[in-house]
Amino acid sequence: MKTKDQLIDDLITLAFAEDVGDGDHTTLSTIPADARGRQRLIVKEEGILAGVDMARRVFRHFDPDLKMTVYIEDGARVKPGDVAFEVEGSVRSLLQTERTMLNIMQRMSGIATMTARYQDRLEGLKTKVLDTRKTTPGMRLMEKEAVKIGGGANHRIGLFDMILIKDNHVDFAGGITEAVNRAKQYCKDNGKDLRIEVEVRNTAEIDEALAAGVDRIMLDNFTPERTREAVQRIAGRCEIESSGGITLDTLRQYGECGVDFISVGVRIQQVGTAAQNQQGPPLPICQLQQSRKNGQRWRVHKPPGRSSHPKGSMTVHGFLPENIQVRKPVRSNGVKSVEPRHEKTS
């Protein structure tokens, strides 16, 4: 089985394979091989920053000579104008790594921000927000890391590191007792030391799960009232997880019942996708500002109010050749314009 680092390296390799292919021919044809430059990641909205460590790995994977200076680490609460990091080196490398890096940071920062929003609702309680396996294929480890950065906790990583006996397993096995006994025998026969969790639907199944000796009970689609009764019945004999239909508005009600975990993975892990909860916080929007040594940096002008970029977008601004004196709109709708500014860069 591959290690966590190997899986992340595989993802980065795939990301470059699908984006760069046999070469960024635009960059290779227009940018001199010896051109040097610098990028700066600037935060545009409030949120939790996540993906800085992954950005390091992306840069190192593509070009070990890129030099990254980090000012804000993962997990920090950021605000507009904060500079997360700068990276300096070959302009060709900077241009070819920017999209992969931004995609990862955008995704992770969005998940971390949403997780923090949920976890903040549980302030003062022992309850932790849990993720699920409902992740983007190939990005599970990054997305689960983002949940931890946002203050939540990870459920099992995959099917291999925990036994979770759900209703379909119970029904096929002939009951909770039979399913748990088989799971324990399987672990013994195969030298596995795995925790066992069972999903229950009613009081009778709670009693059966307790008698079978499980590590955690998942209360599936219980109301807050039924959850409180279940917590009292279990009385600390195993961990308790609430799951199913729990929203930001009802989250604290379940936490106050005394459960250890609340799984809301689909709500915190689908940030930035087509299924995004429109009432959720926007992803931290970052502007990747680039400069060219001994050249000029663009200055971005925006009218008051929000930009036209959709939630979760990150804008990238490049550099202009020297001796070009222009001021022109970037977008036909006049949302913003740029003008070159002479600036010394080191």
Short mmCIF file of C-alpha atoms in Angstrom, two decimals:
data_model
loop_
_atom_site.label_atom_id
_atom_site.label_comp_id
_atom_site.label_asym_id
_atom_site.label_seq_id
_atom_site.Cartn_x
_atom_site.Cartn_y
_atom_site.Cartn_z
CA MET A 1 0.00 0.00 0.00
CA LYS A 2 1.28 3.45 -0.88
CA THR A 3 2.20 5.93 1.82
CA LYS A 4 0.54 9.32 2.26
CA ASP A 5 3.54 11.10 0.74
CA GLN A 6 3.55 8.76 -2.26
CA LEU A 7 -0.15 9.38 -2.92
CA ILE A 8 0.35 13.15 -2.76
CA ASP A 9 3.33 12.94 -5.09
CA ASP A 10 1.21 10.89 -7.49
CA LEU A 11 -1.49 13.55 -7.46
CA ILE A 12 0.97 16.35 -8.17
CA THR A 13 2.52 14.31 -10.98
CA LEU A 14 -0.92 13.73 -12.50
CA ALA A 15 -1.86 17.38 -12.14
CA PHE A 16 1.18 18.46 -14.14
CA ALA A 17 0.67 15.66 -16.67
CA GLU A 18 -2.86 16.84 -17.48
CA ASP A 19 -2.00 20.56 -17.40
CA VAL A 20 1.51 20.84 -18.85
CA GLY A 21 1.53 17.68 -20.98
CA ASP A 22 4.56 17.73 -23.26
CA GLY A 23 5.20 21.38 -22.50
CA ASP A 24 3.65 24.81 -21.94
CA HIS A 25 4.30 25.90 -25.49
CA THR A 26 3.03 29.43 -24.92
CA THR A 27 5.54 30.00 -22.13
CA LEU A 28 8.35 28.10 -23.84
CA SER A 29 7.92 30.13 -27.03
CA THR A 30 7.58 33.57 -25.44
CA ILE A 31 9.66 33.55 -22.25
CA PRO A 32 13.48 33.37 -22.38
CA ALA A 33 14.95 30.38 -20.59
CA ASP A 34 17.04 32.61 -18.32
CA ALA A 35 14.20 34.98 -17.32
CA ARG A 36 13.81 35.31 -13.55
CA GLY A 37 10.78 36.54 -11.63
CA ARG A 38 8.81 36.50 -8.42
CA GLN A 39 5.23 35.73 -7.41
CA ARG A 40 3.36 36.91 -4.35
CA LEU A 41 0.16 35.31 -3.07
CA ILE A 42 -2.15 38.01 -1.71
CA VAL A 43 -5.30 37.16 0.24
CA LYS A 44 -8.46 38.83 -1.06
CA GLU A 45 -11.10 37.63 1.42
CA GLU A 46 -11.29 36.56 5.04
CA GLY A 47 -10.94 32.87 5.77
CA ILE A 48 -8.63 30.09 6.87
CA LEU A 49 -5.49 29.71 4.81
CA ALA A 50 -4.69 26.14 3.79
CA GLY A 51 -2.42 24.56 1.22
CA VAL A 52 0.81 26.44 1.90
CA ASP A 53 2.67 23.23 2.64
CA MET A 54 1.19 21.67 -0.51
CA ALA A 55 2.34 24.71 -2.49
CA ARG A 56 5.87 24.00 -1.25
CA ARG A 57 5.57 20.47 -2.57
CA VAL A 58 4.22 21.62 -5.93
CA PHE A 59 7.10 24.05 -6.46
CA ARG A 60 9.70 21.56 -5.26
CA HIS A 61 8.25 18.81 -7.46
CA PHE A 62 8.39 20.90 -10.63
CA ASP A 63 11.56 22.93 -10.04
CA PRO A 64 13.69 22.40 -6.91
CA ASP A 65 15.43 25.72 -7.61
CA LEU A 66 12.30 27.77 -6.90
CA LYS A 67 12.78 29.65 -3.63
CA MET A 68 9.69 30.07 -1.45
CA THR A 69 9.48 32.56 1.42
CA VAL A 70 6.46 31.91 3.64
CA TYR A 71 4.90 34.67 5.75
CA ILE A 72 1.68 32.93 6.81
CA GLU A 73 1.42 29.22 7.53
CA ASP A 74 -1.53 26.84 7.17
CA GLY A 75 -4.34 27.33 9.66
CA ALA A 76 -4.01 31.09 10.06
CA ARG A 77 -7.09 33.27 9.88
CA VAL A 78 -6.37 35.68 7.06
CA LYS A 79 -7.85 38.94 5.85
CA PRO A 80 -7.72 40.90 2.60
CA GLY A 81 -4.25 42.21 1.84
CA ASP A 82 -2.34 39.56 3.77
CA VAL A 83 0.66 38.20 1.87
CA ALA A 84 0.86 34.44 2.35
CA PHE A 85 4.15 33.83 0.60
CA GLU A 86 6.52 34.78 -2.19
CA VAL A 87 8.24 32.42 -4.59
CA GLU A 88 11.17 33.36 -6.78
CA GLY A 89 12.97 31.69 -9.64
CA SER A 90 12.59 30.82 -13.31
CA VAL A 91 9.67 32.65 -14.90
CA ARG A 92 8.96 29.58 -16.98
CA SER A 93 8.63 27.48 -13.86
CA LEU A 94 6.49 30.09 -12.11
CA LEU A 95 4.05 30.23 -15.00
CA GLN A 96 3.80 26.46 -15.34
CA THR A 97 3.21 25.83 -11.63
CA GLU A 98 0.81 28.65 -10.81
CA ARG A 99 -2.46 26.98 -11.87
CA THR A 100 -1.77 23.68 -10.12
CA MET A 101 -0.73 25.52 -6.97
CA LEU A 102 -3.76 27.82 -7.04
CA ASN A 103 -6.19 24.98 -7.68
CA ILE A 104 -4.92 23.12 -4.63
CA MET A 105 -4.80 26.18 -2.35
CA GLN A 106 -8.23 27.37 -3.45
CA ARG A 107 -9.77 23.99 -2.74
CA MET A 108 -8.03 23.46 0.59
CA SER A 109 -8.63 27.01 1.85
CA GLY A 110 -12.31 26.74 1.03
CA ILE A 111 -12.68 23.46 2.91
CA ALA A 112 -10.68 24.74 5.89
CA THR A 113 -12.77 27.92 6.00
CA MET A 114 -16.07 26.04 5.91
CA THR A 115 -14.84 23.53 8.50
CA ALA A 116 -13.88 26.36 10.84
CA ARG A 117 -17.30 27.89 10.43
CA TYR A 118 -18.93 24.63 11.50
CA GLN A 119 -16.47 23.98 14.32
CA ASP A 120 -16.97 27.52 15.63
CA ARG A 121 -20.65 26.68 16.16
CA LEU A 122 -19.51 24.00 18.62
CA GLU A 123 -17.35 26.33 20.70
CA GLY A 124 -17.24 25.27 24.33
CA LEU A 125 -18.37 21.72 23.58
CA LYS A 126 -16.31 18.54 23.32
CA THR A 127 -17.88 17.69 19.94
CA LYS A 128 -15.70 17.68 16.83
CA VAL A 129 -16.77 18.06 13.22
CA LEU A 130 -15.95 14.98 11.15
CA ASP A 131 -15.30 14.62 7.44
CA THR A 132 -16.33 11.64 5.30
CA ARG A 133 -15.12 9.69 2.25
CA LYS A 134 -17.17 11.97 -0.01
CA THR A 135 -14.07 13.57 -1.45
CA THR A 136 -12.75 14.54 -4.86
CA PRO A 137 -11.13 11.46 -6.45
CA GLY A 138 -7.37 11.69 -6.04
CA MET A 139 -7.55 14.66 -3.65
CA ARG A 140 -8.75 12.87 -0.53
CA LEU A 141 -5.59 13.32 1.52
CA MET A 142 -5.38 17.02 0.69
CA GLU A 143 -9.04 17.61 1.44
CA LYS A 144 -8.89 15.71 4.72
CA GLU A 145 -5.78 17.67 5.68
CA ALA A 146 -7.76 20.86 5.00
CA VAL A 147 -10.46 19.67 7.41
CA LYS A 148 -7.83 19.25 10.14
CA ILE A 149 -6.36 22.68 9.34
CA GLY A 150 -9.84 24.15 9.77
CA GLY A 151 -10.17 22.62 13.23
CA GLY A 152 -12.18 19.50 12.37
CA ALA A 153 -11.23 15.85 12.71
CA ASN A 154 -10.72 13.08 10.19
CA HIS A 155 -12.92 10.04 10.06
CA ARG A 156 -11.34 7.00 8.42
CA ILE A 157 -9.11 7.84 5.46
CA GLY A 158 -10.47 4.98 3.37
CA LEU A 159 -11.93 1.51 3.57
CA PHE A 160 -8.68 0.12 4.92
CA ASP A 161 -8.08 1.90 8.24
CA MET A 162 -11.34 1.34 10.12
CA ILE A 163 -14.32 -1.01 10.08
CA LEU A 164 -17.60 0.86 9.66
CA ILE A 165 -20.56 -1.49 9.69
CA LYS A 166 -23.50 0.30 8.11
CA ASP A 167 -27.10 -0.78 7.69
CA ASN A 168 -26.46 -2.66 4.45
CA HIS A 169 -23.68 -4.69 6.09
CA VAL A 170 -25.93 -5.41 9.06
CA ASP A 171 -28.80 -6.56 6.88
CA PHE A 172 -26.64 -8.86 4.74
CA ALA A 173 -24.81 -10.29 7.77
CA GLY A 174 -28.03 -11.07 9.61
CA GLY A 175 -27.78 -8.51 12.39
CA ILE A 176 -25.38 -6.32 14.32
CA THR A 177 -24.11 -9.09 16.59
CA GLU A 178 -23.24 -11.35 13.68
CA ALA A 179 -21.61 -8.51 11.72
CA VAL A 180 -19.46 -7.36 14.66
CA ASN A 181 -18.41 -10.92 15.53
CA ARG A 182 -17.35 -11.53 11.94
CA ALA A 183 -15.41 -8.27 11.89
CA LYS A 184 -13.54 -9.14 15.08
CA GLN A 185 -12.71 -12.63 13.81
CA TYR A 186 -11.53 -11.17 10.50
CA CYS A 187 -9.16 -8.78 12.31
CA LYS A 188 -7.81 -11.63 14.45
CA ASP A 189 -7.27 -13.92 11.47
CA ASN A 190 -5.53 -11.24 9.41
CA GLY A 191 -3.50 -9.53 12.12
CA LYS A 192 -5.45 -6.27 11.85
CA ASP A 193 -5.89 -3.84 14.73
CA LEU A 194 -8.89 -1.87 13.49
CA ARG A 195 -11.49 0.10 15.41
CA ILE A 196 -15.10 -0.96 14.81
CA GLU A 197 -17.98 1.46 14.38
CA VAL A 198 -21.61 0.46 13.85
CA GLU A 199 -24.44 2.52 12.40
CA VAL A 200 -27.69 2.16 14.35
CA ARG A 201 -31.26 3.14 13.56
CA ASN A 202 -33.10 2.59 16.82
CA THR A 203 -32.79 1.83 20.53
CA ALA A 204 -32.74 -1.94 20.04
CA GLU A 205 -29.74 -1.66 17.73
CA ILE A 206 -27.96 0.59 20.26
CA ASP A 207 -28.32 -2.12 22.89
CA GLU A 208 -27.13 -4.79 20.47
CA ALA A 209 -24.09 -2.75 19.43
CA LEU A 210 -23.14 -2.13 23.07
CA ALA A 211 -23.48 -5.81 23.87
CA ALA A 212 -21.30 -6.71 20.88
CA GLY A 213 -18.53 -4.41 22.15
CA VAL A 214 -17.94 -1.74 19.51
CA ASP A 215 -15.66 1.29 19.68
CA ARG A 216 -18.13 3.81 18.28
CA ILE A 217 -21.85 4.02 17.55
CA MET A 218 -23.15 6.16 14.71
CA LEU A 219 -26.64 7.55 15.30
CA ASP A 220 -28.11 7.72 11.81
CA ASN A 221 -30.77 10.36 11.18
CA PHE A 222 -31.71 10.71 14.83
CA THR A 223 -33.53 13.85 15.94
CA PRO A 224 -31.90 15.95 18.68
CA GLU A 225 -34.42 14.54 21.17
CA ARG A 226 -33.65 10.93 20.23
CA THR A 227 -29.94 11.74 20.22
CA ARG A 228 -30.09 13.01 23.81
CA GLU A 229 -31.86 9.84 24.88
CA ALA A 230 -29.28 7.69 23.06
CA VAL A 231 -26.37 9.51 24.72
CA GLN A 232 -27.89 8.86 28.13
CA ARG A 233 -28.46 5.21 27.24
CA ILE A 234 -24.89 4.68 26.02
CA ALA A 235 -23.56 6.45 29.11
CA GLY A 236 -19.95 6.76 27.97
CA ARG A 237 -19.47 3.09 27.13
CA CYS A 238 -18.25 3.97 23.63
CA GLU A 239 -17.79 6.99 21.37
CA ILE A 240 -20.88 8.48 19.74
CA GLU A 241 -21.19 10.00 16.30
CA SER A 242 -24.24 11.81 14.91
CA SER A 243 -24.82 11.69 11.18
CA GLY A 244 -27.46 12.45 8.59
CA GLY A 245 -29.16 15.69 7.62
CA ILE A 246 -27.35 17.88 10.15
CA THR A 247 -26.97 21.48 9.01
CA LEU A 248 -25.11 24.51 10.29
CA ASP A 249 -28.34 25.67 11.93
CA THR A 250 -28.95 22.40 13.80
CA LEU A 251 -25.32 21.53 14.51
CA ARG A 252 -25.11 22.92 18.02
CA GLN A 253 -28.35 21.22 19.08
CA TYR A 254 -26.69 17.87 18.39
CA GLY A 255 -23.44 18.91 20.03
CA GLU A 256 -25.24 19.92 23.19
CA CYS A 257 -26.66 16.40 23.40
CA GLY A 258 -23.16 15.23 24.32
CA VAL A 259 -22.05 13.37 21.18
CA ASP A 260 -18.34 13.11 20.47
CA PHE A 261 -18.50 13.67 16.71
CA ILE A 262 -20.82 15.08 14.08
CA SER A 263 -20.15 14.08 10.48
CA VAL A 264 -21.04 16.77 7.97
CA GLY A 265 -18.52 15.89 5.29
CA VAL A 266 -20.64 16.61 2.24
CA ARG A 267 -21.33 20.13 3.50
CA ILE A 268 -17.72 21.06 4.18
CA GLN A 269 -16.00 19.05 1.44
CA GLN A 270 -18.04 20.19 -1.57
CA VAL A 271 -17.10 23.83 -1.16
CA GLY A 272 -16.17 25.31 -4.52
CA THR A 273 -18.02 22.67 -6.55
CA ALA A 274 -21.31 22.93 -8.40
CA ALA A 275 -22.97 21.64 -5.24
CA GLN A 276 -21.62 24.50 -3.13
CA ASN A 277 -23.91 25.69 -0.38
CA GLN A 278 -24.66 29.24 -1.46
CA GLN A 279 -25.11 30.31 2.15
CA GLY A 280 -21.63 29.16 3.05
CA PRO A 281 -18.65 31.47 3.28
CA PRO A 282 -16.75 32.20 0.07
CA LEU A 283 -13.38 30.68 -0.43
CA PRO A 284 -10.50 33.02 0.37
CA ILE A 285 -9.82 34.72 -2.95
CA CYS A 286 -6.14 35.21 -3.58
CA GLN A 287 -4.39 37.37 -6.12
CA LEU A 288 -1.17 35.91 -7.42
CA GLN A 289 0.94 38.97 -8.12
CA GLN A 290 3.97 38.48 -10.32
CA SER A 291 6.96 40.64 -11.04
CA ARG A 292 9.86 40.40 -13.38
CA LYS A 293 13.35 41.27 -12.26
CA ASN A 294 14.39 44.69 -13.56
CA GLY A 295 10.97 44.96 -15.14
CA GLN A 296 7.60 46.33 -14.22
CA ARG A 297 4.76 45.08 -12.08
CA TRP A 298 1.11 45.51 -12.89
CA ARG A 299 -1.07 47.48 -10.53
CA VAL A 300 -4.65 46.29 -10.40
CA HIS A 301 -7.45 48.88 -10.21
CA LYS A 302 -10.92 47.79 -9.11
CA PRO A 303 -14.06 49.80 -8.48
CA PRO A 304 -15.60 49.65 -4.99
CA GLY A 305 -17.54 46.52 -4.09
CA ARG A 306 -16.99 42.88 -4.97
CA SER A 307 -15.20 41.81 -8.09
CA SER A 308 -16.95 39.92 -10.85
CA HIS A 309 -15.04 36.76 -10.04
CA PRO A 310 -17.20 33.89 -8.78
CA LYS A 311 -16.80 32.69 -5.21
CA GLY A 312 -13.67 30.67 -4.82
CA SER A 313 -11.85 32.11 -7.83
CA MET A 314 -8.25 33.23 -7.70
CA THR A 315 -6.97 35.86 -10.09
CA VAL A 316 -3.51 35.81 -11.60
CA HIS A 317 -1.73 38.93 -12.78
CA GLY A 318 1.46 38.74 -14.80
CA PHE A 319 4.15 41.12 -15.93
CA LEU A 320 4.65 43.42 -18.90
CA PRO A 321 7.80 43.90 -20.97
CA GLU A 322 9.83 46.97 -20.18
CA ASN A 323 9.22 50.27 -22.01
CA ILE A 324 5.53 49.50 -22.60
CA GLN A 325 3.43 52.39 -21.34
CA VAL A 326 -0.22 51.37 -21.57
CA ARG A 327 -3.40 51.59 -19.58
CA LYS A 328 -6.12 49.33 -20.89
CA PRO A 329 -9.04 47.31 -19.52
CA VAL A 330 -8.46 43.65 -18.93
CA ARG A 331 -12.15 42.83 -19.25
CA SER A 332 -14.58 44.22 -21.77
CA ASN A 333 -17.07 45.01 -19.00
CA GLY A 334 -14.61 47.43 -17.43
CA VAL A 335 -14.42 45.65 -14.13
CA LYS A 336 -10.77 46.38 -13.73
CA SER A 337 -7.79 47.84 -15.55
CA VAL A 338 -4.04 47.60 -15.23
CA GLU A 339 -1.14 49.90 -15.65
CA PRO A 340 2.57 49.04 -15.49
CA ARG A 341 4.48 50.41 -12.54
CA HIS A 342 8.24 50.68 -12.32
CA GLU A 343 9.40 48.90 -9.21
CA LYS A 344 12.70 47.54 -8.10
CA THR A 345 12.69 43.87 -7.28
CA SER A 346 15.38 41.89 -5.62
#
